[in-house]
């Protein structure tokens, strides 16, 4: 795909995001997406066959962007420092209101369209677990018997905290400061 074509596709995806967030999947209209993106309906349909294709591309786009922000830096160095920095990046990047609304939308659609939530997990969770598992295997001094399980625990604990604190109003019912959670989670793995 040419650079111009990539830029136009990205322009459309950026225009689609607020429409899906505001109206949900079912009631988002392609003509409104085209208007918000600043393109004609004909242009929109030349890039994306239908709403499902557009939403699928949006999931891939958002997943790539967030994945890159969290996981693009190599995991090198002393484990306590690396794990702490990684946890802080996860908490900072995932704790974005638009991103959380988008995750909520994917969850809401997962019953009718399980392939969309699977696509999201394939583009975010699966490679994240693989990278973290590889890091843990490279550090035998941590004496971790099941790197894959520990990777799930580490990433899952942080994601769970973000979702419960922000999407489920846990900050008022079961408050947990990210710094406290990160420090104790890292201690569990390193000690």
mmCIF file of C-alpha atoms in Angstrom:
data_model
loop_
_atom_site.group_PDB
_atom_site.id
_atom_site.type_symbol
_atom_site.label_atom_id
_atom_site.label_comp_id
_atom_site.label_asym_id
_atom_site.label_seq_id
_atom_site.Cartn_x
_atom_site.Cartn_y
_atom_site.Cartn_z
ATOM 1 C CA UNK A 1 0.000 0.000 0.000
ATOM 2 C CA UNK A 2 1.418 3.373 -0.957
ATOM 3 C CA UNK A 3 2.176 6.064 1.591
ATOM 4 C CA UNK A 4 -0.670 8.237 0.276
ATOM 5 C CA UNK A 5 -3.076 5.304 0.482
ATOM 6 C CA UNK A 6 -1.865 4.513 4.026
ATOM 7 C CA UNK A 7 -2.388 8.129 5.097
ATOM 8 C CA UNK A 8 -5.909 8.180 3.662
ATOM 9 C CA UNK A 9 -6.756 4.889 5.394
ATOM 10 C CA UNK A 10 -5.393 6.275 8.673
ATOM 11 C CA UNK A 11 -7.445 9.460 8.180
ATOM 12 C CA UNK A 12 -10.572 7.330 7.791
ATOM 13 C CA UNK A 13 -9.733 5.220 10.845
ATOM 14 C CA UNK A 14 -9.161 8.344 12.941
ATOM 15 C CA UNK A 15 -12.536 9.642 11.782
ATOM 16 C CA UNK A 16 -14.208 6.317 12.553
ATOM 17 C CA UNK A 17 -12.966 6.123 16.134
ATOM 18 C CA UNK A 18 -15.098 8.924 17.631
ATOM 19 C CA UNK A 19 -18.142 7.717 15.697
ATOM 20 C CA UNK A 20 -17.881 4.181 17.060
ATOM 21 C CA UNK A 21 -17.168 5.487 20.562
ATOM 22 C CA UNK A 22 -20.163 7.811 20.516
ATOM 23 C CA UNK A 23 -22.703 5.596 18.766
ATOM 24 C CA UNK A 24 -21.485 2.051 19.362
ATOM 25 C CA UNK A 25 -21.032 -0.518 16.664
ATOM 26 C CA UNK A 26 -24.672 -1.131 15.762
ATOM 27 C CA UNK A 27 -25.743 2.483 15.252
ATOM 28 C CA UNK A 28 -22.596 3.930 13.707
ATOM 29 C CA UNK A 29 -23.406 5.072 10.188
ATOM 30 C CA UNK A 30 -20.875 4.915 7.407
ATOM 31 C CA UNK A 31 -22.014 8.238 5.959
ATOM 32 C CA UNK A 32 -21.273 9.930 9.289
ATOM 33 C CA UNK A 33 -17.875 8.223 9.461
ATOM 34 C CA UNK A 34 -17.101 9.587 5.989
ATOM 35 C CA UNK A 35 -18.152 13.071 7.067
ATOM 36 C CA UNK A 36 -16.108 12.968 10.283
ATOM 37 C CA UNK A 37 -13.100 11.604 8.398
ATOM 38 C CA UNK A 38 -13.411 14.326 5.762
ATOM 39 C CA UNK A 39 -13.794 11.900 2.843
ATOM 40 C CA UNK A 40 -16.600 10.966 0.485
ATOM 41 C CA UNK A 41 -18.635 7.805 1.022
ATOM 42 C CA UNK A 42 -17.165 6.529 -2.221
ATOM 43 C CA UNK A 43 -13.651 6.980 -0.835
ATOM 44 C CA UNK A 44 -14.630 5.315 2.436
ATOM 45 C CA UNK A 45 -16.028 2.291 0.603
ATOM 46 C CA UNK A 46 -12.992 2.105 -1.668
ATOM 47 C CA UNK A 47 -10.871 1.522 1.447
ATOM 48 C CA UNK A 48 -13.293 -0.477 3.585
ATOM 49 C CA UNK A 49 -15.907 -2.785 2.089
ATOM 50 C CA UNK A 50 -18.421 -2.399 4.910
ATOM 51 C CA UNK A 51 -18.818 -1.392 8.539
ATOM 52 C CA UNK A 52 -17.483 -4.708 9.805
ATOM 53 C CA UNK A 53 -14.373 -4.323 7.641
ATOM 54 C CA UNK A 54 -13.899 -0.790 8.923
ATOM 55 C CA UNK A 55 -14.326 -1.842 12.553
ATOM 56 C CA UNK A 56 -11.938 -4.773 12.059
ATOM 57 C CA UNK A 57 -9.332 -2.420 10.574
ATOM 58 C CA UNK A 58 -9.893 -0.006 13.464
ATOM 59 C CA UNK A 59 -9.270 -2.776 16.006
ATOM 60 C CA UNK A 60 -6.028 -3.702 14.247
ATOM 61 C CA UNK A 61 -4.974 -0.054 14.007
ATOM 62 C CA UNK A 62 -5.675 0.758 17.671
ATOM 63 C CA UNK A 63 -4.078 -2.485 18.827
ATOM 64 C CA UNK A 64 -0.906 -1.792 16.822
ATOM 65 C CA UNK A 65 -0.683 1.758 18.157
ATOM 66 C CA UNK A 66 -1.078 0.753 21.818
ATOM 67 C CA UNK A 67 1.104 -2.323 21.448
ATOM 68 C CA UNK A 68 3.882 -0.204 19.943
ATOM 69 C CA UNK A 69 3.667 2.363 22.758
ATOM 70 C CA UNK A 70 3.964 -0.279 25.475
ATOM 71 C CA UNK A 71 6.134 -2.992 23.958
ATOM 72 C CA UNK A 72 8.429 -1.304 21.421
ATOM 73 C CA UNK A 73 11.191 -0.650 23.947
ATOM 74 C CA UNK A 74 13.395 -3.716 24.401
ATOM 75 C CA UNK A 75 13.179 -5.477 27.746
ATOM 76 C CA UNK A 76 16.820 -5.300 28.691
ATOM 77 C CA UNK A 77 18.448 -4.718 32.015
ATOM 78 C CA UNK A 78 18.056 -5.646 35.637
ATOM 79 C CA UNK A 79 14.670 -7.367 36.220
ATOM 80 C CA UNK A 80 13.323 -5.102 38.974
ATOM 81 C CA UNK A 81 13.950 -1.997 36.885
ATOM 82 C CA UNK A 82 12.650 -3.561 33.645
ATOM 83 C CA UNK A 83 9.479 -4.918 35.272
ATOM 84 C CA UNK A 84 8.760 -1.634 37.017
ATOM 85 C CA UNK A 85 9.222 0.398 33.828
ATOM 86 C CA UNK A 86 7.109 -2.035 31.821
ATOM 87 C CA UNK A 87 4.314 -1.997 34.396
ATOM 88 C CA UNK A 88 4.316 1.811 34.442
ATOM 89 C CA UNK A 89 4.117 1.907 30.618
ATOM 90 C CA UNK A 90 1.206 -0.533 30.646
ATOM 91 C CA UNK A 91 -0.665 1.474 33.269
ATOM 92 C CA UNK A 92 0.028 4.809 31.556
ATOM 93 C CA UNK A 93 -0.804 3.749 27.998
ATOM 94 C CA UNK A 94 -3.824 1.566 28.743
ATOM 95 C CA UNK A 95 -5.294 4.109 31.142
ATOM 96 C CA UNK A 96 -6.441 6.324 28.259
ATOM 97 C CA UNK A 97 -10.196 7.169 28.371
ATOM 98 C CA UNK A 98 -10.734 6.718 24.619
ATOM 99 C CA UNK A 99 -8.839 3.453 24.615
ATOM 100 C CA UNK A 100 -10.842 2.158 27.575
ATOM 101 C CA UNK A 101 -14.088 3.140 25.836
ATOM 102 C CA UNK A 102 -12.891 1.286 22.759
ATOM 103 C CA UNK A 103 -12.119 -1.819 24.842
ATOM 104 C CA UNK A 104 -15.607 -1.540 26.366
ATOM 105 C CA UNK A 105 -17.069 -1.439 22.854
ATOM 106 C CA UNK A 106 -15.117 -4.543 21.820
ATOM 107 C CA UNK A 107 -16.319 -6.344 24.948
ATOM 108 C CA UNK A 108 -19.905 -5.273 24.234
ATOM 109 C CA UNK A 109 -19.682 -6.662 20.698
ATOM 110 C CA UNK A 110 -17.880 -9.872 21.701
ATOM 111 C CA UNK A 111 -21.115 -11.809 22.185
ATOM 112 C CA UNK A 112 -22.329 -11.163 18.636
ATOM 113 C CA UNK A 113 -18.893 -10.876 17.018
ATOM 114 C CA UNK A 114 -16.396 -13.033 18.947
ATOM 115 C CA UNK A 115 -13.967 -12.754 16.038
ATOM 116 C CA UNK A 116 -13.512 -9.048 16.865
ATOM 117 C CA UNK A 117 -12.455 -9.672 20.457
ATOM 118 C CA UNK A 118 -10.239 -12.522 19.261
ATOM 119 C CA UNK A 119 -8.614 -10.180 16.750
ATOM 120 C CA UNK A 120 -7.973 -7.684 19.527
ATOM 121 C CA UNK A 121 -6.367 -10.338 21.740
ATOM 122 C CA UNK A 122 -4.271 -11.657 18.846
ATOM 123 C CA UNK A 123 -2.903 -8.163 18.229
ATOM 124 C CA UNK A 124 -2.365 -7.068 21.834
ATOM 125 C CA UNK A 125 -2.420 -9.753 24.522
ATOM 126 C CA UNK A 126 -0.895 -12.669 22.636
ATOM 127 C CA UNK A 127 2.276 -10.892 21.472
ATOM 128 C CA UNK A 128 2.616 -9.096 24.824
ATOM 129 C CA UNK A 129 2.538 -12.402 26.706
ATOM 130 C CA UNK A 130 5.044 -13.901 24.252
ATOM 131 C CA UNK A 131 7.514 -11.017 24.671
ATOM 132 C CA UNK A 132 7.241 -11.026 28.453
ATOM 133 C CA UNK A 133 7.492 -14.826 28.655
ATOM 134 C CA UNK A 134 10.689 -14.707 26.575
ATOM 135 C CA UNK A 135 12.154 -12.062 28.898
ATOM 136 C CA UNK A 136 11.400 -14.191 31.958
ATOM 137 C CA UNK A 137 13.018 -17.235 30.339
ATOM 138 C CA UNK A 138 16.161 -15.192 29.673
ATOM 139 C CA UNK A 139 16.500 -14.510 33.415
ATOM 140 C CA UNK A 140 16.984 -17.816 35.234
ATOM 141 C CA UNK A 141 18.039 -15.900 38.352
ATOM 142 C CA UNK A 142 14.320 -15.168 38.871
ATOM 143 C CA UNK A 143 13.744 -18.923 39.331
ATOM 144 C CA UNK A 144 10.401 -18.840 37.553
ATOM 145 C CA UNK A 145 9.086 -22.326 36.784
ATOM 146 C CA UNK A 146 6.227 -21.235 34.525
ATOM 147 C CA UNK A 147 7.163 -18.052 32.592
ATOM 148 C CA UNK A 148 3.923 -18.114 30.601
ATOM 149 C CA UNK A 149 1.811 -18.247 33.755
ATOM 150 C CA UNK A 150 3.803 -15.445 35.375
ATOM 151 C CA UNK A 151 3.463 -13.358 32.184
ATOM 152 C CA UNK A 152 -0.317 -13.826 32.346
ATOM 153 C CA UNK A 153 -0.354 -12.910 36.035
ATOM 154 C CA UNK A 154 1.765 -9.794 35.510
ATOM 155 C CA UNK A 155 -0.067 -8.399 32.487
ATOM 156 C CA UNK A 156 -3.480 -9.620 33.665
ATOM 157 C CA UNK A 157 -3.140 -8.078 37.113
ATOM 158 C CA UNK A 158 -2.298 -4.676 35.662
ATOM 159 C CA UNK A 159 -5.103 -4.807 33.070
ATOM 160 C CA UNK A 160 -7.599 -6.028 35.667
ATOM 161 C CA UNK A 161 -6.700 -3.139 37.948
ATOM 162 C CA UNK A 162 -7.095 -0.584 35.162
ATOM 163 C CA UNK A 163 -10.460 -1.995 34.110
ATOM 164 C CA UNK A 164 -11.892 -2.292 37.618
ATOM 165 C CA UNK A 165 -10.591 1.090 38.761
ATOM 166 C CA UNK A 166 -11.694 3.031 35.691
ATOM 167 C CA UNK A 167 -14.456 1.157 33.883
ATOM 168 C CA UNK A 168 -16.213 -0.272 36.934
ATOM 169 C CA UNK A 169 -15.671 2.683 39.310
ATOM 170 C CA UNK A 170 -13.448 0.588 41.538
ATOM 171 C CA UNK A 171 -11.544 3.697 42.550
ATOM 172 C CA UNK A 172 -14.441 4.508 44.912
ATOM 173 C CA UNK A 173 -15.187 0.955 46.115
ATOM 174 C CA UNK A 174 -11.863 -0.920 46.054
ATOM 175 C CA UNK A 175 -9.238 1.782 45.499
ATOM 176 C CA UNK A 176 -5.743 0.667 44.604
ATOM 177 C CA UNK A 177 -2.987 3.064 43.694
ATOM 178 C CA UNK A 178 -1.079 1.922 40.601
ATOM 179 C CA UNK A 179 2.309 2.564 42.243
ATOM 180 C CA UNK A 180 1.456 0.344 45.191
ATOM 181 C CA UNK A 181 0.194 -2.418 42.920
ATOM 182 C CA UNK A 182 3.250 -2.201 40.652
ATOM 183 C CA UNK A 183 5.748 -2.294 43.542
ATOM 184 C CA UNK A 184 4.118 -5.347 45.122
ATOM 185 C CA UNK A 185 3.650 -7.148 41.803
ATOM 186 C CA UNK A 186 7.316 -6.650 40.927
ATOM 187 C CA UNK A 187 8.307 -7.818 44.441
ATOM 188 C CA UNK A 188 6.325 -11.030 43.957
ATOM 189 C CA UNK A 189 8.223 -11.844 40.785
ATOM 190 C CA UNK A 190 11.708 -10.665 41.726
ATOM 191 C CA UNK A 191 11.853 -11.926 45.315
#
